[in-house]
Coordinates of C-alpha atoms and ligand atoms in Angstrom, one line a residue:
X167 CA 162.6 123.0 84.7
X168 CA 161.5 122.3 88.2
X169 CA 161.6 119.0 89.4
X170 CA 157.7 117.9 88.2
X171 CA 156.9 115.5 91.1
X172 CA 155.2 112.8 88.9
X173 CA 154.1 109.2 90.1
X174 CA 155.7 106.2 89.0
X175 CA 153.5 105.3 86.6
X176 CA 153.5 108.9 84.9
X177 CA 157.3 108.9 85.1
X178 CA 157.3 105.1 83.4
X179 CA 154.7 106.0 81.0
X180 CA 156.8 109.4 79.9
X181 CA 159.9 107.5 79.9
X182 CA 158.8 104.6 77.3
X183 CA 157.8 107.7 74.7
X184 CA 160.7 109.4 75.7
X185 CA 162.4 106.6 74.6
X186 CA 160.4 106.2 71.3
X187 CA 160.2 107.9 68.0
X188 CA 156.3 107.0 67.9
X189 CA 154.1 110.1 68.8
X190 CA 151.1 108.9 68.7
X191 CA 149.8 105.9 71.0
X192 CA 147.0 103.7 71.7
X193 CA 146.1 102.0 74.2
X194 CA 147.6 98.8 73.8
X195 CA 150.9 100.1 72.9
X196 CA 151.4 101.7 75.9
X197 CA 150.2 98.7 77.9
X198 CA 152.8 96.5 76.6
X199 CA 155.3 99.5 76.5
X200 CA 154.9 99.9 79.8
X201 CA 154.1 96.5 81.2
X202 CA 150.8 97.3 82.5
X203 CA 147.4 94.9 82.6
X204 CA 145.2 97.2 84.0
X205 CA 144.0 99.8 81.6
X206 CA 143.0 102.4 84.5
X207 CA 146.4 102.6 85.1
X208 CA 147.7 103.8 81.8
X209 CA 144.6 106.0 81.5
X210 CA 145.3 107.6 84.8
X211 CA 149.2 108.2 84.3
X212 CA 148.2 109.6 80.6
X213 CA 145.2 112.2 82.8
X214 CA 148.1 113.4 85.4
X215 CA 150.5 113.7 82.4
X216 CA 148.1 115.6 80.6
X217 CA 147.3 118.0 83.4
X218 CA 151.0 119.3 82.9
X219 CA 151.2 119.2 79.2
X220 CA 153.4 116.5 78.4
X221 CA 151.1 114.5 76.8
X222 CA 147.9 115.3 74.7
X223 CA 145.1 112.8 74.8
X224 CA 143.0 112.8 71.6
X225 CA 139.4 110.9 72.1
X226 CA 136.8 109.7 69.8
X227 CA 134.4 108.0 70.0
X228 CA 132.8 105.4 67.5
X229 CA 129.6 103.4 67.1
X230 CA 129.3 100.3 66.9
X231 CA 126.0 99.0 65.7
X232 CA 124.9 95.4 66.5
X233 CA 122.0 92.9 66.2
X234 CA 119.4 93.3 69.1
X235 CA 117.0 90.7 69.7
X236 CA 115.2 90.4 67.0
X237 CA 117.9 90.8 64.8
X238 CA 119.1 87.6 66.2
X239 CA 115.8 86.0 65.4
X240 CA 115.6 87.8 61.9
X241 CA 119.1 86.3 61.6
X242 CA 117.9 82.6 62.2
X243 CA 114.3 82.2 61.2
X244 CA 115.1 85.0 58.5
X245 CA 113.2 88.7 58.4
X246 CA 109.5 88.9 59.0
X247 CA 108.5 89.8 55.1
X248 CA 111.4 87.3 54.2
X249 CA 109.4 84.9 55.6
X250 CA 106.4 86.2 53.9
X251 CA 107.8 86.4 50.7
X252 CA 108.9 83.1 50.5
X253 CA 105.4 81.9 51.8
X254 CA 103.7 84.1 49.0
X255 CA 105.8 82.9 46.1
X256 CA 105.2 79.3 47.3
X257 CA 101.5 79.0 47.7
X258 CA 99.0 79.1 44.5
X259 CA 96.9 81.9 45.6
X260 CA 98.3 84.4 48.6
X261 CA 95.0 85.4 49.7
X262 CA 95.2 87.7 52.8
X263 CA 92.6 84.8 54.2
X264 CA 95.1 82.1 53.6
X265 CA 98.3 84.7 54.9
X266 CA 96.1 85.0 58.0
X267 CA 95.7 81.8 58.5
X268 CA 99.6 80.7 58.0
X269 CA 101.1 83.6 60.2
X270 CA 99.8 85.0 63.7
X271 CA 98.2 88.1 63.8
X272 CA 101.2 90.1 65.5
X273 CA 103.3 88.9 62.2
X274 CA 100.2 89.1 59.5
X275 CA 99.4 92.6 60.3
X276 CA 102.9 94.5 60.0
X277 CA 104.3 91.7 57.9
X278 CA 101.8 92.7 55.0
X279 CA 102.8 96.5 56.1
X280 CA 106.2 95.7 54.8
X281 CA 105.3 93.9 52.1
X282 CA 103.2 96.8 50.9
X283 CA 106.3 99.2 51.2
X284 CA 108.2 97.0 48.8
X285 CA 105.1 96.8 46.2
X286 CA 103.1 94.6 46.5
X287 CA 99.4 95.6 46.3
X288 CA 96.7 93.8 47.5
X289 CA 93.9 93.1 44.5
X290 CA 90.5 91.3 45.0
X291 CA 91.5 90.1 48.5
X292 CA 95.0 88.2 47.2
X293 CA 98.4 89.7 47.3
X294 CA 100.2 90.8 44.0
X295 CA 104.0 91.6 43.5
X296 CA 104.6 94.3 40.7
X297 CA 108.3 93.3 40.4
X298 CA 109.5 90.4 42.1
X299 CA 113.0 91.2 40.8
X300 CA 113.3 94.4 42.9
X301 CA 111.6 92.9 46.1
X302 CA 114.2 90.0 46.1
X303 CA 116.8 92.6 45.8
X304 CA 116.0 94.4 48.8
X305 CA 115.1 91.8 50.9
X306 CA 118.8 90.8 50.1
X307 CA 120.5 93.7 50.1
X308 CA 118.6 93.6 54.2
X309 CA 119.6 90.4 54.8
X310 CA 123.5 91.3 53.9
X311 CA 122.8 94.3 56.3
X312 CA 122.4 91.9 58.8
X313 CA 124.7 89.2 58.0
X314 CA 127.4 92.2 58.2
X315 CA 127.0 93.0 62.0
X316 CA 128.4 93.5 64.1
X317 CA 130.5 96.9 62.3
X318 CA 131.3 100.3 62.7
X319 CA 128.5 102.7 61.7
X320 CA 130.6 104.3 59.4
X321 CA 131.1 100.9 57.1
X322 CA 127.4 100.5 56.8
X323 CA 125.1 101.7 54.3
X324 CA 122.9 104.6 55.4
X325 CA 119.7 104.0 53.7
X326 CA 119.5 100.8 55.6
X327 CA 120.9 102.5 58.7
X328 CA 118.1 104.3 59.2
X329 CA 115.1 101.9 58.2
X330 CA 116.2 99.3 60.6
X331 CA 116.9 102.0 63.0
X332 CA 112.9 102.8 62.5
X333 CA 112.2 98.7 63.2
X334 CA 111.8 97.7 66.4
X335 CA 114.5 95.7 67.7
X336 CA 116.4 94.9 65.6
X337 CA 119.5 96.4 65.9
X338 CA 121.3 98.4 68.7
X339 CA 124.3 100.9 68.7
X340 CA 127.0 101.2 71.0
X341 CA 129.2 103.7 71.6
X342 CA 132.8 103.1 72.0
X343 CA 135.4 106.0 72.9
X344 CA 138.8 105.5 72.0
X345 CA 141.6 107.2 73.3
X346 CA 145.2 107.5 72.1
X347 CA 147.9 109.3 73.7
X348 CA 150.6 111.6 71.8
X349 CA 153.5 113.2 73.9
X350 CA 154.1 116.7 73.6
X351 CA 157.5 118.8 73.2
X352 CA 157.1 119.9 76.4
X353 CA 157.0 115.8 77.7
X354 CA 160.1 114.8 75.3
X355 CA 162.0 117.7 76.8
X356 CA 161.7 116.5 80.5
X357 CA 165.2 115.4 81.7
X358 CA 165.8 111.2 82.6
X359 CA 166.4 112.5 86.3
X360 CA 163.2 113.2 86.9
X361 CA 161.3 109.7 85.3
X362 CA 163.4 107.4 87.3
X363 CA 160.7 105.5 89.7
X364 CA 161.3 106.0 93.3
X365 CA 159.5 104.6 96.0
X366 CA 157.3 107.6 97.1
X367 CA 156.0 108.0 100.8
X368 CA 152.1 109.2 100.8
X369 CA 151.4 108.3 104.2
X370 CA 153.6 109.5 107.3
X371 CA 153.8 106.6 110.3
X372 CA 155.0 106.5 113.6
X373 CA 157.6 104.0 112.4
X374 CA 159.3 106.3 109.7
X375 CA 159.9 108.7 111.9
X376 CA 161.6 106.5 114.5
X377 CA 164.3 106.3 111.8
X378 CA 166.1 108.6 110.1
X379 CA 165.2 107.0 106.4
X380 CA 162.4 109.9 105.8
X381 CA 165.6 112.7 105.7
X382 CA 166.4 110.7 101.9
X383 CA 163.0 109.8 101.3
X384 CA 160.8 111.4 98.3
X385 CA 157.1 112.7 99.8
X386 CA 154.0 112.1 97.4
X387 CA 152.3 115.8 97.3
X388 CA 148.8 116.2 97.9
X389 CA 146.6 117.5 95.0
X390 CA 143.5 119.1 96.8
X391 CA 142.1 120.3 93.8
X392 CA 141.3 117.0 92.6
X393 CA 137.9 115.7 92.2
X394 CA 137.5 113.0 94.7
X395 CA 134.5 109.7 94.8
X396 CA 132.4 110.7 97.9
X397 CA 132.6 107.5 99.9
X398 CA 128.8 105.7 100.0
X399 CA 127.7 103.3 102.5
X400 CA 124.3 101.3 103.9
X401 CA 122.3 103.3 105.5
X402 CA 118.4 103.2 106.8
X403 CA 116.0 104.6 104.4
X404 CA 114.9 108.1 105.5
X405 CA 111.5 107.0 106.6
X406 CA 112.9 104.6 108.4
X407 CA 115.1 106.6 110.0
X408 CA 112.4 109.1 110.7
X409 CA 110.2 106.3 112.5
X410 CA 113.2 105.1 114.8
X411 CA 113.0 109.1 115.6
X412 CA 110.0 108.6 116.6
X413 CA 110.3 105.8 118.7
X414 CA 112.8 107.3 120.8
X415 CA 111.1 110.4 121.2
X416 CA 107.6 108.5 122.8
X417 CA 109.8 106.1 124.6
X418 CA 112.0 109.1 126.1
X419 CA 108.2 110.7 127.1
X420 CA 107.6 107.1 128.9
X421 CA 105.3 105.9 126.0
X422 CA 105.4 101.7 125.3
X423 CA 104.8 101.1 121.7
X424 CA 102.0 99.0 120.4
X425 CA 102.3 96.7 117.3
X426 CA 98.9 95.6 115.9
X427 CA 97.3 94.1 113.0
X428 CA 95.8 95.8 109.8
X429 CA 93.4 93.9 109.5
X430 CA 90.2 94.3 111.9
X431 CA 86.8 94.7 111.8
X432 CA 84.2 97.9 111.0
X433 CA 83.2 97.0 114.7
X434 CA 86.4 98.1 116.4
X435 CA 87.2 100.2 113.6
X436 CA 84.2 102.2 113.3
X437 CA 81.1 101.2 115.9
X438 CA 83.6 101.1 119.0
X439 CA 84.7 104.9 118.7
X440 CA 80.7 106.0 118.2
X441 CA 81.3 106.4 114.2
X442 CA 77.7 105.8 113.0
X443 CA 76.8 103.1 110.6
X444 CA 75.6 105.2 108.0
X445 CA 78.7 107.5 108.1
X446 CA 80.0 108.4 104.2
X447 CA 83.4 107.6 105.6
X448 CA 82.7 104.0 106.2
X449 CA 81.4 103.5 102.4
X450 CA 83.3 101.2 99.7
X451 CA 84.7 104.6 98.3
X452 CA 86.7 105.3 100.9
X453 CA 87.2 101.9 103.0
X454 CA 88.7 98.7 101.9
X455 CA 86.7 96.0 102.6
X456 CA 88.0 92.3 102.7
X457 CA 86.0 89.6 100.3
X458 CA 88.0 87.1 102.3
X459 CA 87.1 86.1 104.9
X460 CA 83.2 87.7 104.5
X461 CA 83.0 87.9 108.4
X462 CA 84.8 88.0 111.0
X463 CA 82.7 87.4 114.8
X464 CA 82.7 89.5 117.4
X465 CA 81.1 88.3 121.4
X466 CA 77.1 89.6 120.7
X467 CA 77.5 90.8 124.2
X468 CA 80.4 93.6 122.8
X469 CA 78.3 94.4 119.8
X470 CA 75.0 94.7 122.3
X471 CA 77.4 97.3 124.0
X472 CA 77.9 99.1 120.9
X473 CA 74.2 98.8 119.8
X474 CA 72.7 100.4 122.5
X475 CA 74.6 102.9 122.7
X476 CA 74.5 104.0 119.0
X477 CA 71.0 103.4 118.8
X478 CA 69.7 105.5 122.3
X479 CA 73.5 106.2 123.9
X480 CA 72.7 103.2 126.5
X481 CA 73.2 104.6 130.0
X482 CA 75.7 107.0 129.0
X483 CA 73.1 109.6 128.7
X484 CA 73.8 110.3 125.5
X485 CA 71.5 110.1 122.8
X486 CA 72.8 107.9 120.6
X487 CA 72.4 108.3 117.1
X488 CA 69.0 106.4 116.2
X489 CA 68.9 104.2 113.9
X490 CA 69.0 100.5 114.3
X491 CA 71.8 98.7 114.6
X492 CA 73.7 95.9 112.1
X493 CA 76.0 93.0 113.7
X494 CA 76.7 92.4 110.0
X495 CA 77.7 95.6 109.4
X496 CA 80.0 95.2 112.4
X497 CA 81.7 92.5 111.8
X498 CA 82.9 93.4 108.6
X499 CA 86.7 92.7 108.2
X500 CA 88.7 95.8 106.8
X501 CA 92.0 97.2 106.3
X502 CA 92.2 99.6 109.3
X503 CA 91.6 103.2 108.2
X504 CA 93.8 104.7 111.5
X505 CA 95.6 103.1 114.0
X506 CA 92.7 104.3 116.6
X507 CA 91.7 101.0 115.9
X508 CA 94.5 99.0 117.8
X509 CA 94.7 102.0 120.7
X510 CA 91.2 101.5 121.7
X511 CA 91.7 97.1 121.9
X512 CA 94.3 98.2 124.0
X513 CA 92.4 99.6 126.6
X514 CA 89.5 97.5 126.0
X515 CA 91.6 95.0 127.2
X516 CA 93.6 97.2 130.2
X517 CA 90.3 99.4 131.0
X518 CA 91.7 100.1 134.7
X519 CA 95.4 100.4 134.1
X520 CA 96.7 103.8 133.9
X521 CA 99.4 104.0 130.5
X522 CA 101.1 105.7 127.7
X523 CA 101.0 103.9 124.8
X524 CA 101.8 104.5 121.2
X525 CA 102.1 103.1 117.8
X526 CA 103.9 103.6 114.1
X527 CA 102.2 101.9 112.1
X528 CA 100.4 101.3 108.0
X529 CA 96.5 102.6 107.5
X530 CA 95.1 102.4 104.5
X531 CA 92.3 104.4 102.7
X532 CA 90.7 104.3 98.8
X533 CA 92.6 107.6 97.9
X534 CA 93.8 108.4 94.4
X535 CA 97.3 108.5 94.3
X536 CA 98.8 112.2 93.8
X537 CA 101.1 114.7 95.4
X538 CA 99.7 114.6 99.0
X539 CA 97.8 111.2 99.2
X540 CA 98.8 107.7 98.9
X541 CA 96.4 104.5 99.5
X542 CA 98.7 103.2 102.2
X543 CA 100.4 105.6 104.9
X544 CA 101.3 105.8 108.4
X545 CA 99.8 107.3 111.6
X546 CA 101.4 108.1 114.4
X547 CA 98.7 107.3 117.3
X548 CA 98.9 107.9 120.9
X549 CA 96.6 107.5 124.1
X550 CA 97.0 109.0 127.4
X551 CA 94.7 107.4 130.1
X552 CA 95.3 108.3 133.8
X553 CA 92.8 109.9 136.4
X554 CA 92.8 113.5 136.0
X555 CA 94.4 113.4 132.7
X556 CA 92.9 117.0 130.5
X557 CA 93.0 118.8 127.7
X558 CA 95.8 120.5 129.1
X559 CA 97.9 117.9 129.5
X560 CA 97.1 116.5 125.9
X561 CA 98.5 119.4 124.5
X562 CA 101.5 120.0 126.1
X563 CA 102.1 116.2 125.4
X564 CA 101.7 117.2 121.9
X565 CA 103.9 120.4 122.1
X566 CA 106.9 118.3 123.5
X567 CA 106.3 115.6 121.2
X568 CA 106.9 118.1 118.5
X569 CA 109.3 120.3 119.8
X570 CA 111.6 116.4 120.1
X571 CA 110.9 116.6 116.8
X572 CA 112.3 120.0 115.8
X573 CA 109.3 121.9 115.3
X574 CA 108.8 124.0 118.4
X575 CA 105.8 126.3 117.4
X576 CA 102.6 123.8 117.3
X577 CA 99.0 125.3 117.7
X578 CA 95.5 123.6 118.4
X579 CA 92.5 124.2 116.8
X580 CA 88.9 123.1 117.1
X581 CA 87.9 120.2 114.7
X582 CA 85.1 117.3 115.4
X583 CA 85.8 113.4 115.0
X584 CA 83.0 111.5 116.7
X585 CA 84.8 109.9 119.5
X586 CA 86.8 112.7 121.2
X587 CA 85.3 115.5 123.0
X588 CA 86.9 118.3 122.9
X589 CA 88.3 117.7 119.1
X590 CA 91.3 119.3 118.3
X591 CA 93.5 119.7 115.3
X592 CA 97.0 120.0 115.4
X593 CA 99.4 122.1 113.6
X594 CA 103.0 123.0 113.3
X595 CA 104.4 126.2 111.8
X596 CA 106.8 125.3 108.9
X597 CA 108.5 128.0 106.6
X598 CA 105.9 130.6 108.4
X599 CA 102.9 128.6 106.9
X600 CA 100.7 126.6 109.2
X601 CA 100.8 123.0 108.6
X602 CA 97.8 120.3 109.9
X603 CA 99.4 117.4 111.0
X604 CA 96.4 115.5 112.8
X605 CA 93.6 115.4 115.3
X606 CA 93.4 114.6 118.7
X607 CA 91.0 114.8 121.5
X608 CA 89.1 113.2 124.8
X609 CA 87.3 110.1 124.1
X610 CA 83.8 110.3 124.4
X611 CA 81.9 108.5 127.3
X612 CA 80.1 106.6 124.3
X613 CA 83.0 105.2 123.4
X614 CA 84.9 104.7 127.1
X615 CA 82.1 103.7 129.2
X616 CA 80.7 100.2 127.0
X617 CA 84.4 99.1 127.4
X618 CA 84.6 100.2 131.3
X619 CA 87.3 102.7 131.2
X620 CA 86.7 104.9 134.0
X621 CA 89.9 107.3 133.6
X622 CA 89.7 110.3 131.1
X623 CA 91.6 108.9 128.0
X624 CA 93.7 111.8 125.7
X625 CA 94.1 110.4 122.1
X626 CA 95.7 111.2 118.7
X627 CA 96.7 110.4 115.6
X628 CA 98.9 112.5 113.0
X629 CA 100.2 111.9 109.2
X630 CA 103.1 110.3 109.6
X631 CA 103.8 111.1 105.7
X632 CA 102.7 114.7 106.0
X633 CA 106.3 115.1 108.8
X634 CA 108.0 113.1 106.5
X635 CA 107.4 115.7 103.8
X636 CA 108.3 118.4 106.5
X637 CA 111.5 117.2 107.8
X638 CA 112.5 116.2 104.5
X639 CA 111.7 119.5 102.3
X640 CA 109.2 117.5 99.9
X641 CA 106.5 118.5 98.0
X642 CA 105.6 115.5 96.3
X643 CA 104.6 112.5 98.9
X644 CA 105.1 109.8 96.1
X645 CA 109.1 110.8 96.5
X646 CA 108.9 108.9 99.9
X647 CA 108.3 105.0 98.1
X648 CA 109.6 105.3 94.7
X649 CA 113.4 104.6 95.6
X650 CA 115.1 107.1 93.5
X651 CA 118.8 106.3 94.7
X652 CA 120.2 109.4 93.6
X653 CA 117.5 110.9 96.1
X654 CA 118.3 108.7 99.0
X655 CA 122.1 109.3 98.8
X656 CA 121.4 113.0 99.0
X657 CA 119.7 112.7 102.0
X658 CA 120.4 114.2 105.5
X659 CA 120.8 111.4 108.6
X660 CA 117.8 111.9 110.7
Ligands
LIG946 N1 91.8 108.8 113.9 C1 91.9 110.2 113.5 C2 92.4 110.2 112.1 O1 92.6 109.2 111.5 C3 92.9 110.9 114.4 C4 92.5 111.0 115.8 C5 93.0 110.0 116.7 C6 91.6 112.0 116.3 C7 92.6 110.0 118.0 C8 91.2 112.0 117.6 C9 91.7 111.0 118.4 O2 92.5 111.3 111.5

């Protein structure tokens, strides 16, 4: 036979049943044969010596059935219709009126259940046992059952197996494998030479070869065809990671990043980018409203801005939209429904300041939950202002935001929101499909001249979600929040 280069443990382990006439071994014989603790070392010297046939591991594996929580209550208090028994054979007359009143109604209903199943009937409104003998036998023979666990399924009556299996918590089984360990002829005929332990190099260092002790030395051969753990660490959760994507991709284009609050009010939300008061998108269906606080106040000299120009467009020379309109309305607090919210304080507050600004951030809408929607979900907004900024220049923005992003073919179409004109919608091309990702567009003088911003202002805002779903491979949104670890290890570093 060829020398079989086996580790020490394997050559210990094959030595000690060498040396025996036992064949068969369990675990705890061969821990003490071999002066071991840890069990993962016998198991894995008993795999490597079955891999070469010296050894045949036998497993089985038994079950072990024990009380579960009730069980430990049914074991103290005794079982629900034990209990009941022993209340019906104390009291004169066990009425179902009197039984009610004695137990609770989560006992009293399936108590009387099992009481029924043993035979007793229920006559005129009072409970009667047919044979008391044969209920006080069973109700025995259950509580033995009990009394007997924790045991081996096999030592336990079947009958009663299987109706406390049928009861709720009662009992639980666990399964145990045992292993034991029998060495083969092939194993007993391995000669002494090769089970003597020897100190085994696996690892090659500067310092052994500065010597000449590696010429005698004994070297540890790999086994590549072993299975091997794949090595896990911390990492950022992919959206996350996507979002600090993002970040760098805006601050690369020159972009500062605004960080705002979610809550605001329908003025700013809504009245500020020319949404009109009686727009279905600003209804309780599809906006959440705060009950606390009722209101929150805005300067009457902003919401006279807003007012005149939604009611005749002010001296924009638009229109307006008729109508007259509420402060009440407007200064209803909300959970913002896009992040267009925070860009356009922004420049409310900077109106003469040229910038690039962007945000990451939460919106939240009343959408039922399914495979693309979600209540709460991200935008990714941005604004443009500078003089001579156009339409133009808002979509190659766009297009090299994208292309950052690994999606180089992106396309514009027409679409209408009423603060931007022109409206656009953008889309990338993913697996040869066209996918929207947002809107975008010029904000409207109705919107830029109340707040006196005199530069042309390019704005969007896109699904952050929707990318995620893209860059990810998903088809169901809901994958994104549910933390499904098994999910999150799998997935590529952004
Ligand atoms: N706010 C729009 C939305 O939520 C997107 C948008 C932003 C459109 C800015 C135009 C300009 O879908």
């Amino acid at each position: 036979m060829d020398a079989p280069n086996l580790l020490n443990p394997e050559r210990r382990m094959l030595l000690k049943m060498q040396q025996n006439e036992q064949t068969v071994w369990s675990l705890d014989e061969l821990l003490v044969a071999c002066d071991w603790t840890d069990q993962a070392v016998a198991v894995g010297a008993g795999h490597g010596l079955e891999n070469r046939g010296f050894v045949s591991v036998e497993e089985n594996v038994t079950t072990e059935i024990r009380l579960d929580s009730e069980g430990d209550n049914a074991l103290e208090f005794g079982l629900l219709e034990q209990r009941l028994w022993n209340w019906m054979t104390a009291v004169n007359e066990p009425s179902m009126r009197a039984l009610q009143a004695e137990f609770e109604r989560h006992e009293a209903g399936p108590g009387v259940g099992l009481l029924k199943q043993l035979g007793v009937s229920i006559d005129g409104g009072v409970l009667v046992a047919q044979d008391s003998t044969h209920i006080e036998s069973v109700l025995k023979q259950r509580q033995d059952f009990l009394n007997a666990l924790p045991c081996d399924m096999n030592g336990l009556d079947d009958g009663l197996l299987q109706h406390f299996r049928q009861r709720k918590g009662l009992i639980a089984s666990f399964e145990q494998t045992i292993r034991t360990w029998s060495i083969t002829d092939l194993g007993r005929s391995v000669q002494d030479e090769y089970l003597n332990e020897t100190v085994v190099i696996s690892e090659l260092t500067p310092e052994l070869l500065q010597t000449d002790a590696w010429k005698d030395a004994e070297f540890r051969a790999f086994d590549v065809t072993l299975e091997s753990a794949t090595p896990r660490r911390g990492r950022s959760h992919p959206m996350q990671a996507l979002i600090e994507r993002i970040r760098s991709v805006f601050l690369e284009m020159g972009f500062s990043e605004l960080v705002d609050d979610y809550v605001q009010t329908a003025g700013w939300n809504m009245d500020a980018l020319f949404i009109p008061q009686d727009h279905p998108a600003r209804e309780m269906q599809d906006t959440f409203y705060l009950k606390e606080p009722a209101k929150m106040e805005l300067s009457e000299e902003l919401m006279g801005k807003w007012k005149s120009i939604h009611e005749d467009g002010g001296a924009t020379g638009s229109t307006g939209w008729g109508g007259s309109f509420s402060f009440d309305t407007a200064q209803r607090p909300l959970l913002r429904t896009h992040t267009t919210v925070n860009t356009i304080q922004y420049l409310a507050q900077h109106p003469k300041e040229a910038c690039r600004v962007f945000s990451v951030d939460r919106v939240f809408r009343k959408e039922a939950i399914d495979r693309t929607h979600l209540p709460e979900f991200h935008q990714i907004e941005g604004i443009i202002m500078e003089e001579g900024a156009n339409l133009q220049m808002l979509v190659t923005t766009l297009k090299t935001f994208y292309a950052k992003m690994g999606y180089p073919e992106v396309r514009v179409r027409p679409a209408y929101f009423p603060y931007t004109e022109p409206s656009l919608e953008i889309e990338v091309k993913w697996h040869g499909k066209w996918l929207e990702l947002g809107g975008a567009g010029i904000f409207r003088p109705e919107v830029t001249e109340p707040l006196g911003i005199e530069s042309p202002v390019l704005a969007w805002g896109m699904g952050l979600e929707r990318l995620a779903m893209l860059v990810l491979g998903l088809d169901d949104i809901r994958q994104l929040y549910i933390s499904d670890l098994d999910w999150l290890r799998q997935q590529p570093l952004l």
